[in-house]
């Protein structure tokens, strides 16, 4: 990638209100990895859940800096919380990770690699997209279905279902009777309580016998996607 001088971007994630420091540390490592791909850039990080952290980063940033939302949709936090916290800061907010045009390709490669490693066939493998959903509006669900449609276009004959944590159709209902040749892909940006607790609990209730993958946002290919998105917007 081309060298830039004194350009800044801030990666923002939700974090964990009950224990904010571990997600802060994890996001900081991601920011360092992204910065390695962008010579001349300063890549910062902050979670919404860590009190004052976002504002502390914003006041240090130069004009025309970028904010990269480490979220899977343009729901409540991206459309309401972040703008209210950013206020009049002279920065540009990019589309969230879940809207990255290269994300479906990355996900399809992840799924296809697993199918190949297992010796399965795409036409008899089932994919369960585990998404957050929201009681506050339909943007989170629309983002998940939009992504699922694009992913299904790339994987074609694979059977794909979408289940949510916070709204119907619930994950525990969509995970029933999928068989051993099934894969659960969490449509989440980072690990958190939903990934560690809610998703396993829902799969257990459904007697899910397939594979549960890490959150899509934790894949090693995400670093390059974020770096490219930041550079495109500069």
PDB file of C-alpha atoms in Angstrom:
ATOM      1  CA  UNK A   1       0.000   0.000   0.000  1.00  0.00           C
ATOM      2  CA  UNK A   2       1.172   3.581  -0.619  1.00  0.00           C
ATOM      3  CA  UNK A   3       2.814   5.542   2.148  1.00  0.00           C
ATOM      4  CA  UNK A   4       0.846   8.312   3.864  1.00  0.00           C
ATOM      5  CA  UNK A   5       1.978  10.974   6.312  1.00  0.00           C
ATOM      6  CA  UNK A   6       0.145  12.040   9.477  1.00  0.00           C
ATOM      7  CA  UNK A   7      -3.157  10.417   8.551  1.00  0.00           C
ATOM      8  CA  UNK A   8      -5.277   9.120  11.392  1.00  0.00           C
ATOM      9  CA  UNK A   9      -8.103   6.648  11.830  1.00  0.00           C
ATOM     10  CA  UNK A  10      -9.956   5.454  14.910  1.00  0.00           C
ATOM     11  CA  UNK A  11     -11.379   1.927  15.087  1.00  0.00           C
ATOM     12  CA  UNK A  12     -14.424   1.917  17.379  1.00  0.00           C
ATOM     13  CA  UNK A  13     -16.123  -1.189  18.767  1.00  0.00           C
ATOM     14  CA  UNK A  14     -18.878  -1.784  21.298  1.00  0.00           C
ATOM     15  CA  UNK A  15     -16.789  -3.309  24.068  1.00  0.00           C
ATOM     16  CA  UNK A  16     -18.091  -4.805  27.299  1.00  0.00           C
ATOM     17  CA  UNK A  17     -19.613  -2.543  29.993  1.00  0.00           C
ATOM     18  CA  UNK A  18     -19.156  -5.101  32.777  1.00  0.00           C
ATOM     19  CA  UNK A  19     -15.433  -5.516  32.092  1.00  0.00           C
ATOM     20  CA  UNK A  20     -14.254  -2.880  29.586  1.00  0.00           C
ATOM     21  CA  UNK A  21     -10.477  -3.296  29.719  1.00  0.00           C
ATOM     22  CA  UNK A  22     -10.019  -6.708  27.988  1.00  0.00           C
ATOM     23  CA  UNK A  23     -11.954  -5.579  24.870  1.00  0.00           C
ATOM     24  CA  UNK A  24      -9.966  -2.324  24.908  1.00  0.00           C
ATOM     25  CA  UNK A  25      -6.708  -4.279  24.910  1.00  0.00           C
ATOM     26  CA  UNK A  26      -7.942  -6.626  22.193  1.00  0.00           C
ATOM     27  CA  UNK A  27      -9.010  -3.740  19.964  1.00  0.00           C
ATOM     28  CA  UNK A  28      -5.675  -2.002  20.502  1.00  0.00           C
ATOM     29  CA  UNK A  29      -3.893  -5.081  19.144  1.00  0.00           C
ATOM     30  CA  UNK A  30      -6.149  -5.045  16.101  1.00  0.00           C
ATOM     31  CA  UNK A  31      -5.345  -1.366  15.555  1.00  0.00           C
ATOM     32  CA  UNK A  32      -1.623  -2.135  15.663  1.00  0.00           C
ATOM     33  CA  UNK A  33      -2.058  -4.871  13.073  1.00  0.00           C
ATOM     34  CA  UNK A  34      -3.964  -2.518  10.790  1.00  0.00           C
ATOM     35  CA  UNK A  35      -1.331   0.187  11.244  1.00  0.00           C
ATOM     36  CA  UNK A  36       1.367  -2.216  10.028  1.00  0.00           C
ATOM     37  CA  UNK A  37      -0.529  -2.368   6.730  1.00  0.00           C
ATOM     38  CA  UNK A  38      -0.724   1.426   6.454  1.00  0.00           C
ATOM     39  CA  UNK A  39       2.729   3.085   6.609  1.00  0.00           C
ATOM     40  CA  UNK A  40       2.491   6.702   7.669  1.00  0.00           C
ATOM     41  CA  UNK A  41      -0.857   6.262   9.409  1.00  0.00           C
ATOM     42  CA  UNK A  42      -1.750   6.497  13.087  1.00  0.00           C
ATOM     43  CA  UNK A  43      -4.458   3.941  13.874  1.00  0.00           C
ATOM     44  CA  UNK A  44      -6.178   4.457  17.205  1.00  0.00           C
ATOM     45  CA  UNK A  45      -8.825   2.384  18.972  1.00  0.00           C
ATOM     46  CA  UNK A  46     -11.608   2.851  21.502  1.00  0.00           C
ATOM     47  CA  UNK A  47     -14.684   1.009  22.698  1.00  0.00           C
ATOM     48  CA  UNK A  48     -17.990   2.690  23.393  1.00  0.00           C
ATOM     49  CA  UNK A  49     -18.309   0.821  26.688  1.00  0.00           C
ATOM     50  CA  UNK A  50     -15.125   2.217  28.270  1.00  0.00           C
ATOM     51  CA  UNK A  51     -16.131   5.464  29.971  1.00  0.00           C
ATOM     52  CA  UNK A  52     -14.509   8.488  28.342  1.00  0.00           C
ATOM     53  CA  UNK A  53     -12.218   6.436  26.132  1.00  0.00           C
ATOM     54  CA  UNK A  54     -13.795   7.450  22.819  1.00  0.00           C
ATOM     55  CA  UNK A  55     -13.775  11.143  23.695  1.00  0.00           C
ATOM     56  CA  UNK A  56     -10.162  10.943  24.890  1.00  0.00           C
ATOM     57  CA  UNK A  57      -9.096   9.626  21.498  1.00  0.00           C
ATOM     58  CA  UNK A  58     -11.206  12.070  19.520  1.00  0.00           C
ATOM     59  CA  UNK A  59      -9.670  15.180  21.114  1.00  0.00           C
ATOM     60  CA  UNK A  60      -6.206  14.007  20.064  1.00  0.00           C
ATOM     61  CA  UNK A  61      -7.127  13.404  16.430  1.00  0.00           C
ATOM     62  CA  UNK A  62      -6.364  15.788  13.607  1.00  0.00           C
ATOM     63  CA  UNK A  63      -8.963  17.290  11.287  1.00  0.00           C
ATOM     64  CA  UNK A  64     -10.262  15.033   8.507  1.00  0.00           C
ATOM     65  CA  UNK A  65      -9.404  11.893  10.453  1.00  0.00           C
ATOM     66  CA  UNK A  66     -11.492   8.751   9.921  1.00  0.00           C
ATOM     67  CA  UNK A  67     -13.635   6.669  12.258  1.00  0.00           C
ATOM     68  CA  UNK A  68     -14.051   3.002  11.390  1.00  0.00           C
ATOM     69  CA  UNK A  69     -17.062   1.362  13.131  1.00  0.00           C
ATOM     70  CA  UNK A  70     -16.184  -2.205  14.105  1.00  0.00           C
ATOM     71  CA  UNK A  71     -19.852  -3.167  13.947  1.00  0.00           C
ATOM     72  CA  UNK A  72     -21.837  -5.474  11.685  1.00  0.00           C
ATOM     73  CA  UNK A  73     -24.721  -3.116  10.943  1.00  0.00           C
ATOM     74  CA  UNK A  74     -25.700   0.547  10.867  1.00  0.00           C
ATOM     75  CA  UNK A  75     -28.038   0.003  13.797  1.00  0.00           C
ATOM     76  CA  UNK A  76     -28.438   1.851  17.085  1.00  0.00           C
ATOM     77  CA  UNK A  77     -24.771   2.329  17.950  1.00  0.00           C
ATOM     78  CA  UNK A  78     -23.612   3.343  14.466  1.00  0.00           C
ATOM     79  CA  UNK A  79     -26.609   5.514  13.567  1.00  0.00           C
ATOM     80  CA  UNK A  80     -27.325   7.058  16.983  1.00  0.00           C
ATOM     81  CA  UNK A  81     -24.707   6.482  19.683  1.00  0.00           C
ATOM     82  CA  UNK A  82     -21.532   7.175  17.708  1.00  0.00           C
ATOM     83  CA  UNK A  83     -22.797  10.380  16.056  1.00  0.00           C
ATOM     84  CA  UNK A  84     -23.956  11.695  19.434  1.00  0.00           C
ATOM     85  CA  UNK A  85     -20.591  10.898  21.014  1.00  0.00           C
ATOM     86  CA  UNK A  86     -18.570  12.264  18.099  1.00  0.00           C
ATOM     87  CA  UNK A  87     -20.700  15.449  17.939  1.00  0.00           C
ATOM     88  CA  UNK A  88     -18.952  18.216  16.006  1.00  0.00           C
ATOM     89  CA  UNK A  89     -15.539  16.569  15.654  1.00  0.00           C
ATOM     90  CA  UNK A  90     -14.153  17.244  12.117  1.00  0.00           C
ATOM     91  CA  UNK A  91     -13.934  13.609  11.148  1.00  0.00           C
ATOM     92  CA  UNK A  92     -15.460  11.248   8.610  1.00  0.00           C
ATOM     93  CA  UNK A  93     -17.237   8.084   9.711  1.00  0.00           C
ATOM     94  CA  UNK A  94     -16.885   5.107   7.386  1.00  0.00           C
ATOM     95  CA  UNK A  95     -19.435   2.337   6.757  1.00  0.00           C
ATOM     96  CA  UNK A  96     -19.300  -0.430   9.386  1.00  0.00           C
ATOM     97  CA  UNK A  97     -17.410  -3.682   8.922  1.00  0.00           C
ATOM     98  CA  UNK A  98     -20.597  -5.584   8.128  1.00  0.00           C
ATOM     99  CA  UNK A  99     -21.080  -3.475   4.988  1.00  0.00           C
ATOM    100  CA  UNK A 100     -17.587  -4.021   3.597  1.00  0.00           C
ATOM    101  CA  UNK A 101     -18.005  -5.160  -0.031  1.00  0.00           C
ATOM    102  CA  UNK A 102     -15.206  -7.707   0.377  1.00  0.00           C
ATOM    103  CA  UNK A 103     -16.631  -9.303   3.528  1.00  0.00           C
ATOM    104  CA  UNK A 104     -18.918 -11.848   1.772  1.00  0.00           C
ATOM    105  CA  UNK A 105     -15.963 -13.068  -0.299  1.00  0.00           C
ATOM    106  CA  UNK A 106     -13.841 -13.518   2.818  1.00  0.00           C
ATOM    107  CA  UNK A 107     -16.656 -15.401   4.561  1.00  0.00           C
ATOM    108  CA  UNK A 108     -17.282 -17.639   1.561  1.00  0.00           C
ATOM    109  CA  UNK A 109     -13.593 -18.526   1.473  1.00  0.00           C
ATOM    110  CA  UNK A 110     -13.686 -19.423   5.171  1.00  0.00           C
ATOM    111  CA  UNK A 111     -16.726 -21.660   4.689  1.00  0.00           C
ATOM    112  CA  UNK A 112     -15.437 -23.273   1.494  1.00  0.00           C
ATOM    113  CA  UNK A 113     -12.083 -24.060   3.128  1.00  0.00           C
ATOM    114  CA  UNK A 114     -13.854 -25.869   5.959  1.00  0.00           C
ATOM    115  CA  UNK A 115     -16.039 -27.810   3.530  1.00  0.00           C
ATOM    116  CA  UNK A 116     -12.950 -28.856   1.577  1.00  0.00           C
ATOM    117  CA  UNK A 117     -11.000 -29.807   4.716  1.00  0.00           C
ATOM    118  CA  UNK A 118     -13.881 -31.927   5.977  1.00  0.00           C
ATOM    119  CA  UNK A 119     -14.385 -33.614   2.629  1.00  0.00           C
ATOM    120  CA  UNK A 120     -17.977 -32.411   2.536  1.00  0.00           C
ATOM    121  CA  UNK A 121     -19.925 -31.235  -0.496  1.00  0.00           C
ATOM    122  CA  UNK A 122     -21.331 -27.724  -0.691  1.00  0.00           C
ATOM    123  CA  UNK A 123     -24.751 -28.999  -1.745  1.00  0.00           C
ATOM    124  CA  UNK A 124     -25.179 -31.089   1.429  1.00  0.00           C
ATOM    125  CA  UNK A 125     -23.691 -28.604   3.913  1.00  0.00           C
ATOM    126  CA  UNK A 126     -25.855 -26.241   5.944  1.00  0.00           C
ATOM    127  CA  UNK A 127     -24.726 -22.818   7.098  1.00  0.00           C
ATOM    128  CA  UNK A 128     -26.288 -21.057  10.070  1.00  0.00           C
ATOM    129  CA  UNK A 129     -25.556 -17.346  10.314  1.00  0.00           C
ATOM    130  CA  UNK A 130     -25.801 -16.325  13.969  1.00  0.00           C
ATOM    131  CA  UNK A 131     -26.567 -12.600  14.157  1.00  0.00           C
ATOM    132  CA  UNK A 132     -27.388 -10.114  16.885  1.00  0.00           C
ATOM    133  CA  UNK A 133     -30.687  -8.612  15.823  1.00  0.00           C
ATOM    134  CA  UNK A 134     -32.245  -5.810  17.852  1.00  0.00           C
ATOM    135  CA  UNK A 135     -35.410  -4.852  19.665  1.00  0.00           C
ATOM    136  CA  UNK A 136     -34.757  -1.187  18.830  1.00  0.00           C
ATOM    137  CA  UNK A 137     -35.283  -1.404  15.084  1.00  0.00           C
ATOM    138  CA  UNK A 138     -34.821  -3.467  11.959  1.00  0.00           C
ATOM    139  CA  UNK A 139     -31.413  -2.248  10.769  1.00  0.00           C
ATOM    140  CA  UNK A 140     -29.440  -5.047  12.443  1.00  0.00           C
ATOM    141  CA  UNK A 141     -31.666  -7.733  10.947  1.00  0.00           C
ATOM    142  CA  UNK A 142     -31.624  -6.115   7.506  1.00  0.00           C
ATOM    143  CA  UNK A 143     -27.818  -6.029   7.573  1.00  0.00           C
ATOM    144  CA  UNK A 144     -27.657  -9.724   8.477  1.00  0.00           C
ATOM    145  CA  UNK A 145     -30.104 -10.738   5.743  1.00  0.00           C
ATOM    146  CA  UNK A 146     -28.311  -8.542   3.222  1.00  0.00           C
ATOM    147  CA  UNK A 147     -25.019 -10.201   4.059  1.00  0.00           C
ATOM    148  CA  UNK A 148     -26.614 -13.662   3.970  1.00  0.00           C
ATOM    149  CA  UNK A 149     -27.990 -13.004   0.478  1.00  0.00           C
ATOM    150  CA  UNK A 150     -24.567 -11.960  -0.828  1.00  0.00           C
ATOM    151  CA  UNK A 151     -22.894 -14.915   0.874  1.00  0.00           C
ATOM    152  CA  UNK A 152     -25.453 -17.340  -0.538  1.00  0.00           C
ATOM    153  CA  UNK A 153     -24.832 -15.947  -4.034  1.00  0.00           C
ATOM    154  CA  UNK A 154     -21.156 -16.875  -3.715  1.00  0.00           C
ATOM    155  CA  UNK A 155     -21.696 -20.303  -2.140  1.00  0.00           C
ATOM    156  CA  UNK A 156     -24.760 -20.944  -4.324  1.00  0.00           C
ATOM    157  CA  UNK A 157     -26.185 -24.385  -3.542  1.00  0.00           C
ATOM    158  CA  UNK A 158     -25.338 -24.344   0.165  1.00  0.00           C
ATOM    159  CA  UNK A 159     -28.415 -24.179   2.412  1.00  0.00           C
ATOM    160  CA  UNK A 160     -28.239 -21.039   4.553  1.00  0.00           C
ATOM    161  CA  UNK A 161     -30.331 -19.977   7.535  1.00  0.00           C
ATOM    162  CA  UNK A 162     -30.237 -16.847   9.703  1.00  0.00           C
ATOM    163  CA  UNK A 163     -31.009 -16.812  13.425  1.00  0.00           C
ATOM    164  CA  UNK A 164     -30.850 -13.964  15.934  1.00  0.00           C
ATOM    165  CA  UNK A 165     -29.985 -13.509  19.588  1.00  0.00           C
ATOM    166  CA  UNK A 166     -32.371 -10.653  20.352  1.00  0.00           C
ATOM    167  CA  UNK A 167     -35.285 -11.097  17.943  1.00  0.00           C
ATOM    168  CA  UNK A 168     -37.201 -13.701  15.986  1.00  0.00           C
ATOM    169  CA  UNK A 169     -36.394 -15.937  14.256  1.00  0.00           C
ATOM    170  CA  UNK A 170     -34.250 -16.911  17.211  1.00  0.00           C
ATOM    171  CA  UNK A 171     -31.004 -18.780  16.806  1.00  0.00           C
ATOM    172  CA  UNK A 172     -32.142 -21.677  18.990  1.00  0.00           C
ATOM    173  CA  UNK A 173     -35.050 -22.313  16.625  1.00  0.00           C
ATOM    174  CA  UNK A 174     -33.049 -22.045  13.403  1.00  0.00           C
ATOM    175  CA  UNK A 175     -30.331 -24.386  14.737  1.00  0.00           C
ATOM    176  CA  UNK A 176     -32.661 -27.376  15.136  1.00  0.00           C
ATOM    177  CA  UNK A 177     -32.173 -30.477  12.960  1.00  0.00           C
ATOM    178  CA  UNK A 178     -29.256 -29.176  10.891  1.00  0.00           C
ATOM    179  CA  UNK A 179     -27.232 -32.385  11.172  1.00  0.00           C
ATOM    180  CA  UNK A 180     -23.495 -32.885  11.590  1.00  0.00           C
ATOM    181  CA  UNK A 181     -22.583 -31.312   8.262  1.00  0.00           C
ATOM    182  CA  UNK A 182     -23.463 -27.833   9.402  1.00  0.00           C
ATOM    183  CA  UNK A 183     -21.509 -24.709  10.265  1.00  0.00           C
ATOM    184  CA  UNK A 184     -22.491 -21.853  12.556  1.00  0.00           C
ATOM    185  CA  UNK A 185     -20.848 -18.582  11.535  1.00  0.00           C
ATOM    186  CA  UNK A 186     -21.308 -15.772  14.098  1.00  0.00           C
ATOM    187  CA  UNK A 187     -21.970 -12.500  12.266  1.00  0.00           C
ATOM    188  CA  UNK A 188     -20.247 -10.527  15.004  1.00  0.00           C
ATOM    189  CA  UNK A 189     -17.328  -8.116  14.935  1.00  0.00           C
ATOM    190  CA  UNK A 190     -15.485  -9.365  18.027  1.00  0.00           C
ATOM    191  CA  UNK A 191     -15.725 -11.919  20.794  1.00  0.00           C
ATOM    192  CA  UNK A 192     -17.971 -10.963  23.684  1.00  0.00           C
ATOM    193  CA  UNK A 193     -20.696 -12.299  25.937  1.00  0.00           C
ATOM    194  CA  UNK A 194     -22.973 -13.084  22.995  1.00  0.00           C
ATOM    195  CA  UNK A 195     -20.295 -15.280  21.446  1.00  0.00           C
ATOM    196  CA  UNK A 196     -19.111 -16.865  24.692  1.00  0.00           C
ATOM    197  CA  UNK A 197     -22.497 -17.380  26.312  1.00  0.00           C
ATOM    198  CA  UNK A 198     -25.609 -16.695  24.238  1.00  0.00           C
ATOM    199  CA  UNK A 199     -24.639 -18.466  21.025  1.00  0.00           C
ATOM    200  CA  UNK A 200     -23.372 -21.682  22.721  1.00  0.00           C
ATOM    201  CA  UNK A 201     -26.473 -21.731  24.920  1.00  0.00           C
ATOM    202  CA  UNK A 202     -28.792 -21.396  21.916  1.00  0.00           C
ATOM    203  CA  UNK A 203     -26.932 -24.120  20.013  1.00  0.00           C
ATOM    204  CA  UNK A 204     -27.024 -26.401  23.037  1.00  0.00           C
ATOM    205  CA  UNK A 205     -30.779 -25.922  23.389  1.00  0.00           C
ATOM    206  CA  UNK A 206     -31.178 -26.879  19.729  1.00  0.00           C
ATOM    207  CA  UNK A 207     -28.884 -29.932  20.081  1.00  0.00           C
ATOM    208  CA  UNK A 208     -26.735 -28.460  17.321  1.00  0.00           C
ATOM    209  CA  UNK A 209     -24.131 -31.030  16.173  1.00  0.00           C
ATOM    210  CA  UNK A 210     -22.181 -28.977  13.676  1.00  0.00           C
ATOM    211  CA  UNK A 211     -19.183 -26.660  13.909  1.00  0.00           C
ATOM    212  CA  UNK A 212     -19.240 -23.305  15.654  1.00  0.00           C
ATOM    213  CA  UNK A 213     -16.752 -20.849  14.170  1.00  0.00           C
ATOM    214  CA  UNK A 214     -15.206 -17.762  15.790  1.00  0.00           C
ATOM    215  CA  UNK A 215     -16.865 -14.397  15.084  1.00  0.00           C
ATOM    216  CA  UNK A 216     -16.356 -13.330  11.484  1.00  0.00           C
ATOM    217  CA  UNK A 217     -14.678 -10.129  12.654  1.00  0.00           C
ATOM    218  CA  UNK A 218     -11.952 -12.158  14.373  1.00  0.00           C
ATOM    219  CA  UNK A 219     -10.712 -13.768  11.157  1.00  0.00           C
ATOM    220  CA  UNK A 220      -7.125 -12.878  10.245  1.00  0.00           C
ATOM    221  CA  UNK A 221      -8.297 -11.528   6.887  1.00  0.00           C
ATOM    222  CA  UNK A 222     -10.232  -8.727   8.596  1.00  0.00           C
ATOM    223  CA  UNK A 223      -7.052  -6.701   9.169  1.00  0.00           C
ATOM    224  CA  UNK A 224      -6.517  -6.318   5.440  1.00  0.00           C
ATOM    225  CA  UNK A 225     -10.179  -5.467   4.854  1.00  0.00           C
ATOM    226  CA  UNK A 226     -10.055  -2.669   7.424  1.00  0.00           C
ATOM    227  CA  UNK A 227      -6.786  -1.326   6.055  1.00  0.00           C
ATOM    228  CA  UNK A 228      -8.179  -1.246   2.512  1.00  0.00           C
ATOM    229  CA  UNK A 229     -11.372   0.466   3.656  1.00  0.00           C
ATOM    230  CA  UNK A 230      -9.397   3.162   5.451  1.00  0.00           C
ATOM    231  CA  UNK A 231      -7.101   3.735   2.502  1.00  0.00           C
ATOM    232  CA  UNK A 232     -10.033   3.899   0.049  1.00  0.00           C
ATOM    233  CA  UNK A 233     -11.625   6.620   2.137  1.00  0.00           C
ATOM    234  CA  UNK A 234      -8.511   8.760   2.499  1.00  0.00           C
TER     235      UNK A 234
END
